[in-house]
PDB file of C-alpha atoms in Angstrom:
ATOM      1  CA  UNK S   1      43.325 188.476 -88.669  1.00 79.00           C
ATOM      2  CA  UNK S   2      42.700 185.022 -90.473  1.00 86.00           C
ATOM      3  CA  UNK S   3      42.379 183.744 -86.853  1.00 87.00           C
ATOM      4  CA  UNK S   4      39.574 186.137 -85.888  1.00 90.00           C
ATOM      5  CA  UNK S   5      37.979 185.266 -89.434  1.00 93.00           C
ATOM      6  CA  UNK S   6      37.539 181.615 -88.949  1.00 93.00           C
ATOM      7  CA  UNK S   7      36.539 181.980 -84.905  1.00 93.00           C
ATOM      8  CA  UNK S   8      33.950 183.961 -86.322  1.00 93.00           C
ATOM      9  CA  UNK S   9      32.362 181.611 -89.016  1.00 94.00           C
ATOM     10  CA  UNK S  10      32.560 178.727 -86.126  1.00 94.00           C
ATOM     11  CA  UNK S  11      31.157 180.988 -83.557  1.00 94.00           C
ATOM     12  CA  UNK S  12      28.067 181.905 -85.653  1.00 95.00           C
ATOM     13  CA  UNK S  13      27.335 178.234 -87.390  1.00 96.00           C
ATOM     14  CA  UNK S  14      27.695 177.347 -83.602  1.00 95.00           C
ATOM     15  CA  UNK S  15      25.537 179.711 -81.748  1.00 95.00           C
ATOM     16  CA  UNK S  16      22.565 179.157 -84.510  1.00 96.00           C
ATOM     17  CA  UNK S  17      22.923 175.439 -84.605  1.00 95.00           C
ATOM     18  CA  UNK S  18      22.447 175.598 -80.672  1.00 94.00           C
ATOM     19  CA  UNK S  19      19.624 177.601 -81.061  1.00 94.00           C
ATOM     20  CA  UNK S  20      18.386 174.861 -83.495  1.00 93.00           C
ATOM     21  CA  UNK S  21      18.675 172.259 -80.991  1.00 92.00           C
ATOM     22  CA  UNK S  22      16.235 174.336 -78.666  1.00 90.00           C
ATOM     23  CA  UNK S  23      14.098 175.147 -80.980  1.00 89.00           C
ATOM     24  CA  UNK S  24      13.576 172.790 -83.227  1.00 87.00           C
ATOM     25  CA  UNK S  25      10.464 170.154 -83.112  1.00 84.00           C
ATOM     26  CA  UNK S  26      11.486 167.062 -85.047  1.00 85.00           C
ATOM     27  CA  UNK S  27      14.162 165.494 -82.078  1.00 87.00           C
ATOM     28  CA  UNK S  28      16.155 164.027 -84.892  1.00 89.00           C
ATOM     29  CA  UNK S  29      16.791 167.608 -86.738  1.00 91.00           C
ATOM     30  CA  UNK S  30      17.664 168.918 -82.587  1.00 91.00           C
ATOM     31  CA  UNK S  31      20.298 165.656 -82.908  1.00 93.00           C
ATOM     32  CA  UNK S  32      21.912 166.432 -86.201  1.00 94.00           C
ATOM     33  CA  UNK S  33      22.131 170.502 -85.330  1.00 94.00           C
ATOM     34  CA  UNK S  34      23.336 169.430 -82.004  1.00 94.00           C
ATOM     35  CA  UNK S  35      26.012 167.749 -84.281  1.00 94.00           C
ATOM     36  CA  UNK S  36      27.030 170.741 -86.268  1.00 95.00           C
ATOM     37  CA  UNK S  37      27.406 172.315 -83.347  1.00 95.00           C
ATOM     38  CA  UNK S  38      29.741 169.862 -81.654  1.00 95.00           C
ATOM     39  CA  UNK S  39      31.565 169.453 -85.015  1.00 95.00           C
ATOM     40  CA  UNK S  40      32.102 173.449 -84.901  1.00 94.00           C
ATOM     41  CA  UNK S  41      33.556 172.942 -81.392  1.00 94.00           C
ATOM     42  CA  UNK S  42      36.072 170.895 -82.376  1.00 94.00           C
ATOM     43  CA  UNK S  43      37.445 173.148 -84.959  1.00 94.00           C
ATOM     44  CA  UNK S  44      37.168 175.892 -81.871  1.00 94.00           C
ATOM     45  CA  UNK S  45      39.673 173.062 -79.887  1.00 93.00           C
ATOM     46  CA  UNK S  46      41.975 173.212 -83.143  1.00 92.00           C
ATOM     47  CA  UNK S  47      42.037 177.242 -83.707  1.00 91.00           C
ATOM     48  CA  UNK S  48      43.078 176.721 -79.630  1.00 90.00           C
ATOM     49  CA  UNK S  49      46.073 174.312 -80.715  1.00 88.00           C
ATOM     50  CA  UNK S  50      44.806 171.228 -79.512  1.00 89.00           C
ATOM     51  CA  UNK S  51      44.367 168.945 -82.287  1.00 90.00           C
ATOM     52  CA  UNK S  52      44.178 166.045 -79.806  1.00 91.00           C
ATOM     53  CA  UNK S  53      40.868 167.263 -78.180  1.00 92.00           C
ATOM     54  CA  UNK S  54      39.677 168.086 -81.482  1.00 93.00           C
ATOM     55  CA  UNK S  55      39.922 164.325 -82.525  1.00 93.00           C
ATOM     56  CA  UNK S  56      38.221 163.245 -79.034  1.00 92.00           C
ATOM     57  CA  UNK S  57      35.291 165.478 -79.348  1.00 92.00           C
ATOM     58  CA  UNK S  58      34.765 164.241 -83.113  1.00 94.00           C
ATOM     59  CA  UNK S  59      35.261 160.345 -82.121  1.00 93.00           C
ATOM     60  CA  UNK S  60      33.290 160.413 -78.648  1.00 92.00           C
ATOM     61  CA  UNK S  61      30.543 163.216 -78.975  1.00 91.00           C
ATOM     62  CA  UNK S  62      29.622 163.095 -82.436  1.00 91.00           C
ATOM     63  CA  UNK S  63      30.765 158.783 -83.195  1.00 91.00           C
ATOM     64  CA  UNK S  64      29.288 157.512 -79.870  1.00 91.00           C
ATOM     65  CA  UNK S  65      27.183 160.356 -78.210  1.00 91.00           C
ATOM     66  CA  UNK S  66      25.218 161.537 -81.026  1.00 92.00           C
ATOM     67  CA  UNK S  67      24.721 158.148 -82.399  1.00 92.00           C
ATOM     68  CA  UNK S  68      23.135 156.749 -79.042  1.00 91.00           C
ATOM     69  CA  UNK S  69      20.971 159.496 -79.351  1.00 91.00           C
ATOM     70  CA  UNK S  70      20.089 158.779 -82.734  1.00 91.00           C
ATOM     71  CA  UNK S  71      19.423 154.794 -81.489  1.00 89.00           C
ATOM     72  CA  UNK S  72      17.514 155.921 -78.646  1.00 88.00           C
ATOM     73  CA  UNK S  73      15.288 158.137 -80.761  1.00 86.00           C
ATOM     74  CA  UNK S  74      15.165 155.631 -83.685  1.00 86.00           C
ATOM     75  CA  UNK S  75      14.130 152.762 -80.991  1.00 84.00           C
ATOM     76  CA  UNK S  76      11.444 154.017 -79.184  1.00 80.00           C
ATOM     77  CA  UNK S  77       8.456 156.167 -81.119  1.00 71.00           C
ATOM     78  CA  UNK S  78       8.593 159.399 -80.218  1.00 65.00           C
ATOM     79  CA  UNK S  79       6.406 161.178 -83.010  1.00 61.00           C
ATOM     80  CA  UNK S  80       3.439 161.511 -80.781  1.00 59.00           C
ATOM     81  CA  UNK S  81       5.602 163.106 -77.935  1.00 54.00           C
ATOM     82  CA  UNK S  82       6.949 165.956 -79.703  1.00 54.00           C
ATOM     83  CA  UNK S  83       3.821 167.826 -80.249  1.00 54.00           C
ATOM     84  CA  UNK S  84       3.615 170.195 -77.539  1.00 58.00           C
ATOM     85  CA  UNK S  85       7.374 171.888 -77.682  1.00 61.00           C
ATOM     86  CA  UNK S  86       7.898 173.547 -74.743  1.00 63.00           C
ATOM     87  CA  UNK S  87       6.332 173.746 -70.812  1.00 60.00           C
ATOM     88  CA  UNK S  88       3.336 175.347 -70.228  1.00 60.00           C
ATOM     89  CA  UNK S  89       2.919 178.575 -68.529  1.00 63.00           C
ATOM     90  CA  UNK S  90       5.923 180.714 -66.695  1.00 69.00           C
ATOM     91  CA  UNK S  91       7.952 180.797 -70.089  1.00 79.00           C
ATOM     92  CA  UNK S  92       8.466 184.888 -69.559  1.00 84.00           C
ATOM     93  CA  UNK S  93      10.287 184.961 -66.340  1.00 87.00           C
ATOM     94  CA  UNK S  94      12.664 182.022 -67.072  1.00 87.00           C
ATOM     95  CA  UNK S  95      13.859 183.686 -70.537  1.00 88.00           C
ATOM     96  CA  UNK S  96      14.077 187.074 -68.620  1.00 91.00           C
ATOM     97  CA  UNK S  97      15.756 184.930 -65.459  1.00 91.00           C
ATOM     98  CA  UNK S  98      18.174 183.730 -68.702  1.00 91.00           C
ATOM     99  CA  UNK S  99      18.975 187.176 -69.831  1.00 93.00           C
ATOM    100  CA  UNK S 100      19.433 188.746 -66.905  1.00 94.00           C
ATOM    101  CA  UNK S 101      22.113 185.575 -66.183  1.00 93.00           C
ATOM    102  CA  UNK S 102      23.665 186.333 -69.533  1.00 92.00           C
ATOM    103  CA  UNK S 103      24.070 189.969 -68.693  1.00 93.00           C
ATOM    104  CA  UNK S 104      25.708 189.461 -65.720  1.00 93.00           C
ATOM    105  CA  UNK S 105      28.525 186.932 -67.026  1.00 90.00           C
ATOM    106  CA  UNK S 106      29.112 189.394 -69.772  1.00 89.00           C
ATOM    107  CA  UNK S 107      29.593 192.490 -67.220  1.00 90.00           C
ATOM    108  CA  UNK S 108      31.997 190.351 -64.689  1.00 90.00           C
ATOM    109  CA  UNK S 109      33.819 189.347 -67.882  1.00 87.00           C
ATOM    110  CA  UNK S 110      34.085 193.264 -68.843  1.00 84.00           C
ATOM    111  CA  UNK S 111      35.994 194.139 -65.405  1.00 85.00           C
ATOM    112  CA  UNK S 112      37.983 191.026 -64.870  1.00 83.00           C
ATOM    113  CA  UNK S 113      41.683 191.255 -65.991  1.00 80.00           C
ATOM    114  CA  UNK S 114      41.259 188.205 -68.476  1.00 74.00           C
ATOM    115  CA  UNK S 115      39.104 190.583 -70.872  1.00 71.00           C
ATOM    116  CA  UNK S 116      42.364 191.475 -72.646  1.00 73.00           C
ATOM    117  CA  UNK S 117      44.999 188.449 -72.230  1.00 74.00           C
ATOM    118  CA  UNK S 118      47.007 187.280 -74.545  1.00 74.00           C
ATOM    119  CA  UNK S 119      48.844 184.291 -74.487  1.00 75.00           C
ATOM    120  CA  UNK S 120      51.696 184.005 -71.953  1.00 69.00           C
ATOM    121  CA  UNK S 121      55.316 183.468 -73.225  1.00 69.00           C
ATOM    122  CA  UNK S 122      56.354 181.959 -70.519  1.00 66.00           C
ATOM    123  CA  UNK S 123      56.079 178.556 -70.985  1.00 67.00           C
ATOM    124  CA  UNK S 124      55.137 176.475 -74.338  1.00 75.00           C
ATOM    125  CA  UNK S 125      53.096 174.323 -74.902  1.00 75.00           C
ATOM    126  CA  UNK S 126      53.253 172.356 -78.311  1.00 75.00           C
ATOM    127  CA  UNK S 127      50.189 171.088 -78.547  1.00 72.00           C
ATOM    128  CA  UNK S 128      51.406 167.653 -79.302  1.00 80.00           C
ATOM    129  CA  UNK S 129      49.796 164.095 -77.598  1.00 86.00           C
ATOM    130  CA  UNK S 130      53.096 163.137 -75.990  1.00 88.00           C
ATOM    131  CA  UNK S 131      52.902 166.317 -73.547  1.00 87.00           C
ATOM    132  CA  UNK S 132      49.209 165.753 -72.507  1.00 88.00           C
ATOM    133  CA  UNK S 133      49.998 161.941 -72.138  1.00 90.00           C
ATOM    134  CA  UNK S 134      52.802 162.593 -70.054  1.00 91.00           C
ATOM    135  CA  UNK S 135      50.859 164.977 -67.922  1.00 89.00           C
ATOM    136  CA  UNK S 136      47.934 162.860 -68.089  1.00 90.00           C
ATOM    137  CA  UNK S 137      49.755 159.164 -66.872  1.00 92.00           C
ATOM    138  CA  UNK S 138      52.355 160.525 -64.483  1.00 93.00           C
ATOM    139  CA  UNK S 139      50.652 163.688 -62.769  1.00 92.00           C
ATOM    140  CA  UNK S 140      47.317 162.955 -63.199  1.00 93.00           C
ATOM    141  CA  UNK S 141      47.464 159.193 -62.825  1.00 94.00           C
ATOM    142  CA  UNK S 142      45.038 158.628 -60.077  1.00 95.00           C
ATOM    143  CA  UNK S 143      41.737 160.608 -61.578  1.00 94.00           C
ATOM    144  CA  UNK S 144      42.693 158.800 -64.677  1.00 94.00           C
ATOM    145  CA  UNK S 145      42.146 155.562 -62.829  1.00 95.00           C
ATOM    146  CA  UNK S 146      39.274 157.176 -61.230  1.00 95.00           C
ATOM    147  CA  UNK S 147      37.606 158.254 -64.292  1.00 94.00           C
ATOM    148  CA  UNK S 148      38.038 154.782 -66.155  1.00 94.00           C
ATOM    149  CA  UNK S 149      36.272 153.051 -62.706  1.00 95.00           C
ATOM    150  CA  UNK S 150      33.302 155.865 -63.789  1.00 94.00           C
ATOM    151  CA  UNK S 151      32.811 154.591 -67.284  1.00 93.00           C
ATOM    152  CA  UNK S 152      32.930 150.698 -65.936  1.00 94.00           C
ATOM    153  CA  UNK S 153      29.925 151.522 -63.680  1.00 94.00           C
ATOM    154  CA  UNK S 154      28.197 153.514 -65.815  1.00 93.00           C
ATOM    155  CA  UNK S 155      28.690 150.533 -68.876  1.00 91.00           C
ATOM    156  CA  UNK S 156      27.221 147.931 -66.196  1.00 92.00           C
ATOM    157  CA  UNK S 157      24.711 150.926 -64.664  1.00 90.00           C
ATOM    158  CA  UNK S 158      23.238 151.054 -68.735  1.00 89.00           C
ATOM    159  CA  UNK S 159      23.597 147.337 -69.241  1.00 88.00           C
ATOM    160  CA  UNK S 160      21.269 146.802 -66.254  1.00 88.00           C
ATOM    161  CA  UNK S 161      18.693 149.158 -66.942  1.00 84.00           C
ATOM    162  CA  UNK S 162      18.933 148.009 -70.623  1.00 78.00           C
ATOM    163  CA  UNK S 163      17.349 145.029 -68.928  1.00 80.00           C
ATOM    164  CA  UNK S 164      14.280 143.284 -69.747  1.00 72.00           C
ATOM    165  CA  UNK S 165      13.654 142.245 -66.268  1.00 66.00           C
ATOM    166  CA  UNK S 166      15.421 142.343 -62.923  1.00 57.00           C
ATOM    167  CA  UNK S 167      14.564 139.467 -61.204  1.00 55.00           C
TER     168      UNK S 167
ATOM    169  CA  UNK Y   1      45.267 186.903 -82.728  1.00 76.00           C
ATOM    170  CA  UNK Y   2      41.946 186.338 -80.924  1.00 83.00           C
ATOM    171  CA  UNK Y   3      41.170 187.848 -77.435  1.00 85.00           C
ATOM    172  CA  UNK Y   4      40.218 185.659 -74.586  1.00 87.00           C
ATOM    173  CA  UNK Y   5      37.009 187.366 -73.776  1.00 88.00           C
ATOM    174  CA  UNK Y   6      35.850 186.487 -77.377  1.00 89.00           C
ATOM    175  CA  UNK Y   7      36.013 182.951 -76.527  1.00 91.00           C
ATOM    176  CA  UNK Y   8      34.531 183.560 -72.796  1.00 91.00           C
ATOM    177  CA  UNK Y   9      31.645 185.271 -74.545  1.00 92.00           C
ATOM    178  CA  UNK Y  10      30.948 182.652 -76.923  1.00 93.00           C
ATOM    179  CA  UNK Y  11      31.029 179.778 -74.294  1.00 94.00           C
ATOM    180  CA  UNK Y  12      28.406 181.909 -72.036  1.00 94.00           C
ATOM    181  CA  UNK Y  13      25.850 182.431 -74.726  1.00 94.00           C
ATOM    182  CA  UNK Y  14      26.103 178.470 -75.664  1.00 95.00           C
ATOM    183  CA  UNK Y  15      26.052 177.441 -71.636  1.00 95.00           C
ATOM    184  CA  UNK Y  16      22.696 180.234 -71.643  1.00 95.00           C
ATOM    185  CA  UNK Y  17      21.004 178.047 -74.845  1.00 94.00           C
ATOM    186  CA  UNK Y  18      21.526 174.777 -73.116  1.00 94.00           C
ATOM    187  CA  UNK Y  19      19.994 176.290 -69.984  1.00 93.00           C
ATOM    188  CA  UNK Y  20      17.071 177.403 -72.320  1.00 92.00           C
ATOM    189  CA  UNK Y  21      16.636 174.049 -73.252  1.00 91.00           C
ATOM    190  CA  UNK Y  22      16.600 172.556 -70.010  1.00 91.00           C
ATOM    191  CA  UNK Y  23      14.663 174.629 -68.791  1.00 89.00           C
ATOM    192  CA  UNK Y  24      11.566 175.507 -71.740  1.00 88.00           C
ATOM    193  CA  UNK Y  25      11.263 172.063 -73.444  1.00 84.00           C
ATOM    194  CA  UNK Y  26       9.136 169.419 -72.038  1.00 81.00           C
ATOM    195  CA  UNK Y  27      11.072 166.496 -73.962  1.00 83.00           C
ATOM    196  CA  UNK Y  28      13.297 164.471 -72.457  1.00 85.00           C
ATOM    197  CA  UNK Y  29      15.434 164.037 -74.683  1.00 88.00           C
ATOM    198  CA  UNK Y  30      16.182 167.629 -75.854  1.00 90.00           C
ATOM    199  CA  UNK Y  31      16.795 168.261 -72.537  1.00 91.00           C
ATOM    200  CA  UNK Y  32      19.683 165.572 -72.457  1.00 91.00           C
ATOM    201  CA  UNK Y  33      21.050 167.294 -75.376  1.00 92.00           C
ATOM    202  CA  UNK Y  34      20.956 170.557 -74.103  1.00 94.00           C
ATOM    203  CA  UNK Y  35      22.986 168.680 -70.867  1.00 94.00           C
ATOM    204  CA  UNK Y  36      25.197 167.840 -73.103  1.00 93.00           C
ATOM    205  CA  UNK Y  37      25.912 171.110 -74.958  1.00 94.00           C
ATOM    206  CA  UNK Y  38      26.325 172.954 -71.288  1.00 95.00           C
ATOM    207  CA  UNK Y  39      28.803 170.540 -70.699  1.00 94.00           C
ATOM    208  CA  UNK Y  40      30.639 171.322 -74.054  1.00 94.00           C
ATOM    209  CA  UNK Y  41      30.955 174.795 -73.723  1.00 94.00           C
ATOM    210  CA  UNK Y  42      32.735 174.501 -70.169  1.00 94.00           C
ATOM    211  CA  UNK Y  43      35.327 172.617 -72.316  1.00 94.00           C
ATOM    212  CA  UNK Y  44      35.630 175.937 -74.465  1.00 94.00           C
ATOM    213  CA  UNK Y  45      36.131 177.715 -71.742  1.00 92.00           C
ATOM    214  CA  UNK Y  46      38.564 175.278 -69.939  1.00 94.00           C
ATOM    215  CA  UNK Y  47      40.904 174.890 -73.611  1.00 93.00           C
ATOM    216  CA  UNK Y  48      40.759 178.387 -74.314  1.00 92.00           C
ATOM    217  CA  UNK Y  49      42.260 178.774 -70.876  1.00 91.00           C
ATOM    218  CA  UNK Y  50      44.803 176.225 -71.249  1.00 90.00           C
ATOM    219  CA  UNK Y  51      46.335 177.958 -74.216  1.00 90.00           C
ATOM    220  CA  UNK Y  52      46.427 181.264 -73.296  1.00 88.00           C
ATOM    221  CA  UNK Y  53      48.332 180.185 -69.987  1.00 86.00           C
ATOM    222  CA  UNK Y  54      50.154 177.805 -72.308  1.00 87.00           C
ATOM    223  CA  UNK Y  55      49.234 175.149 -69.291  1.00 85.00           C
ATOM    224  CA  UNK Y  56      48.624 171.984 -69.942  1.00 88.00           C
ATOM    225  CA  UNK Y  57      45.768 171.570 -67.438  1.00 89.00           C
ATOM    226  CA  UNK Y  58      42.719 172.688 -68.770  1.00 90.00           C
ATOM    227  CA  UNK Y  59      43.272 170.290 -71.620  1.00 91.00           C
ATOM    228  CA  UNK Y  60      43.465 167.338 -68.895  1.00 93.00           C
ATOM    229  CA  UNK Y  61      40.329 168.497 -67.328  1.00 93.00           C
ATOM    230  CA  UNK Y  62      38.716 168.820 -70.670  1.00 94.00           C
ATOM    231  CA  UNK Y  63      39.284 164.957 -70.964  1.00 93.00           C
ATOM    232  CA  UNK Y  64      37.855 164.050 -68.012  1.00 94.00           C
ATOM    233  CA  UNK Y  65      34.826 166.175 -68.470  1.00 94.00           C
ATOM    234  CA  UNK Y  66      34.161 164.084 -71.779  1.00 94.00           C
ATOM    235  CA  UNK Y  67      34.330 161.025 -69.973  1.00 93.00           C
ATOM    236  CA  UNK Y  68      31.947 162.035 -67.080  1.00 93.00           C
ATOM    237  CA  UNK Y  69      29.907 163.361 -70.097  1.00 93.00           C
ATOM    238  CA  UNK Y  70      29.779 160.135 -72.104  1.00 92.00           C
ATOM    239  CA  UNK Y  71      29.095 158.209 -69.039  1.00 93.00           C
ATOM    240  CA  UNK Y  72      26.052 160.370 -67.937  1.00 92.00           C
ATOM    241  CA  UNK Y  73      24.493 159.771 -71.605  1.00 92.00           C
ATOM    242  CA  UNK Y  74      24.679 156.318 -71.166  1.00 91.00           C
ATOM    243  CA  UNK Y  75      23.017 155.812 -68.059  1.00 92.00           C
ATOM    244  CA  UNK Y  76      20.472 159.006 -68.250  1.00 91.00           C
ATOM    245  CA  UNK Y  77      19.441 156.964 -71.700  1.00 90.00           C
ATOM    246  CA  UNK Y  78      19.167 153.329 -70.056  1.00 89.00           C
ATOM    247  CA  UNK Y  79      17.339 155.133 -67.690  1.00 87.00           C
ATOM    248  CA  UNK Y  80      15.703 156.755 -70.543  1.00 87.00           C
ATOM    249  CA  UNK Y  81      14.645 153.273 -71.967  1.00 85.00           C
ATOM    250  CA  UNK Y  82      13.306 151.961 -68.860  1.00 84.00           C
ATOM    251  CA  UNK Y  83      10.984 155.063 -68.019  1.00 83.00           C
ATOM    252  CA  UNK Y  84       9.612 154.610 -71.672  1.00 81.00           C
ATOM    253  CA  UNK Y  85       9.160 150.790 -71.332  1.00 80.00           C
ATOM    254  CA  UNK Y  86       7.200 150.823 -68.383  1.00 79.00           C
ATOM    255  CA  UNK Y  87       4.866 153.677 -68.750  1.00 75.00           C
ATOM    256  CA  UNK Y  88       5.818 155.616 -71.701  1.00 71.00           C
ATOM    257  CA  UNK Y  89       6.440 158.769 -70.803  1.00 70.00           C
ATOM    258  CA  UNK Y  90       8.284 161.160 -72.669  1.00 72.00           C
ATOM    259  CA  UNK Y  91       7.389 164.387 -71.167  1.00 75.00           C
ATOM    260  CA  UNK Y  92       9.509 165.759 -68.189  1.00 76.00           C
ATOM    261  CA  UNK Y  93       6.380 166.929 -66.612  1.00 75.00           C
ATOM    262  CA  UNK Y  94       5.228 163.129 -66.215  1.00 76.00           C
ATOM    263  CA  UNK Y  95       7.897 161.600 -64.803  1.00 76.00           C
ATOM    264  CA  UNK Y  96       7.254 162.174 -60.956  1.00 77.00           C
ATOM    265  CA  UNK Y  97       7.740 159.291 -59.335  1.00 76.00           C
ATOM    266  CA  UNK Y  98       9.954 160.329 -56.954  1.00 77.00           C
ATOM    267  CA  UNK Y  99       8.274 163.953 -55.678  1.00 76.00           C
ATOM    268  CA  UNK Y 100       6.679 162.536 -52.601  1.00 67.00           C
TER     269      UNK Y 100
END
């Protein structure tokens, strides 16, 4: 009951502060409400028993994500950009397009079997780092190394278009 | 004890917002942000998953998701920087360089 309590406070603060981001004109206010939002996931990934991904999403999305955001933003001068919020013309049929998308997921979710799971007994997981790190450097070893070889090219890919000039 | 489909529904109506806001706004950088909040509620649904299987997987792919994430933010915003420096635009309906 306590559970359903607190999934509803995060679900709420999350859905408006995503709105927010949308919505909002000011691209640093969209940056900090994208923030609550992420913050709000993260105590989602800890009501799901996985205080590990809780920590990541705190330390990468809102530590390094949000705050090259914030860099970007603060470095180049974006006041006169954010006048005009959102495209011009054919606004109707993408928000109906949106709905209609929105209906559907809900009414596949309504027939599937998952709408009433609960969680298995099966097998247990404890929710602990030494399982996923296990999993993660034995099993999943090779799109580990995969991944990391991602982040090296996309460090040099930013360094290089960081670039004054490519000569 | 929270259903699944609670968790489901909540990860829909946040992957329909960041569609919004790829989709309606015209700055570039909201629409990054709404990138990255699309990408962030496939990671609900993947850990909600993972614990009501009790398998360890969805977790895994979580992680990786967040890397591919943090790795498209920093190139999308070098590219960002560039597209600014040379001709500063800041609207997604200039940038068309590459239509043909």
């Amino acid at each position: 009951m306590a559970e359903m309590v607190f999934f509803f406070i995060f679900a709420v603060i999350a859905i408006v502060s995503a709105v927010g981001v949308v919505t909002l004109r000011n691209p640093v206010h969209s940056v900090l409400s994208l923030m609550v939002c992420f913050l709000q996931m993260a105590a989602l990934f800890v009501l799901l028993r996985s205080p590990f991904l809780a920590a990541v999403q705190i330390f990468v999305y809102v530590g390094a994500v949000l705050v090259l955001f914030l860099f970007v933003i603060m470095m180049l001068d974006i006041r006169q950009a954010s006048m005009k919020r959102f495209v011009s013309g054919g606004q109707s049929w993408i928000i109906a397009l949106l709905v209609i998308l929105l209906a559907e997921m809900i009414f596949i979710l309504s027939k599937s079997r998952f709408a009433d799971m609960t969680v298995s007994t099966a097998a247990r997981l404890d929710g602990s780092v030494k399982e996923m790190g296990i999993a993660l450097f034995t099993k999943y070893l090779l799109p580990f190394e995969i991944i990391s070889m991602i982040l090296l090219v996309a460090l040099l890919g930013a360094i290089v278009l960081g670039k004054k000039e490519l000569r | 004890m929270v259903p699944l489909s609670w968790y489901i529904i909540l990860s829909s109506v946040l992957f329909i917002i960041g569609t919004a806001g790829v989709l309606l706004r015209r700055n570039i950088l909201i629409v990054l942000m709404s990138v990255e909040l699309i990408l962030n509620s496939v990671n609900i649904n993947l850990v909600a998953f993972s614990y009501y299987h009790q398998d360890i997987r969805g977790q895994i792919f979580s992680v990786f998701v967040i890397a591919v994430a943090a790795a498209e933010v920093a190139v999308a915003l070098g590219i960002l920087i560039a597209l600014v420096r040379n001709r500063s635009a800041f609207n997604v309906d200039e940038i068309r360089t590459m239509k043909g």
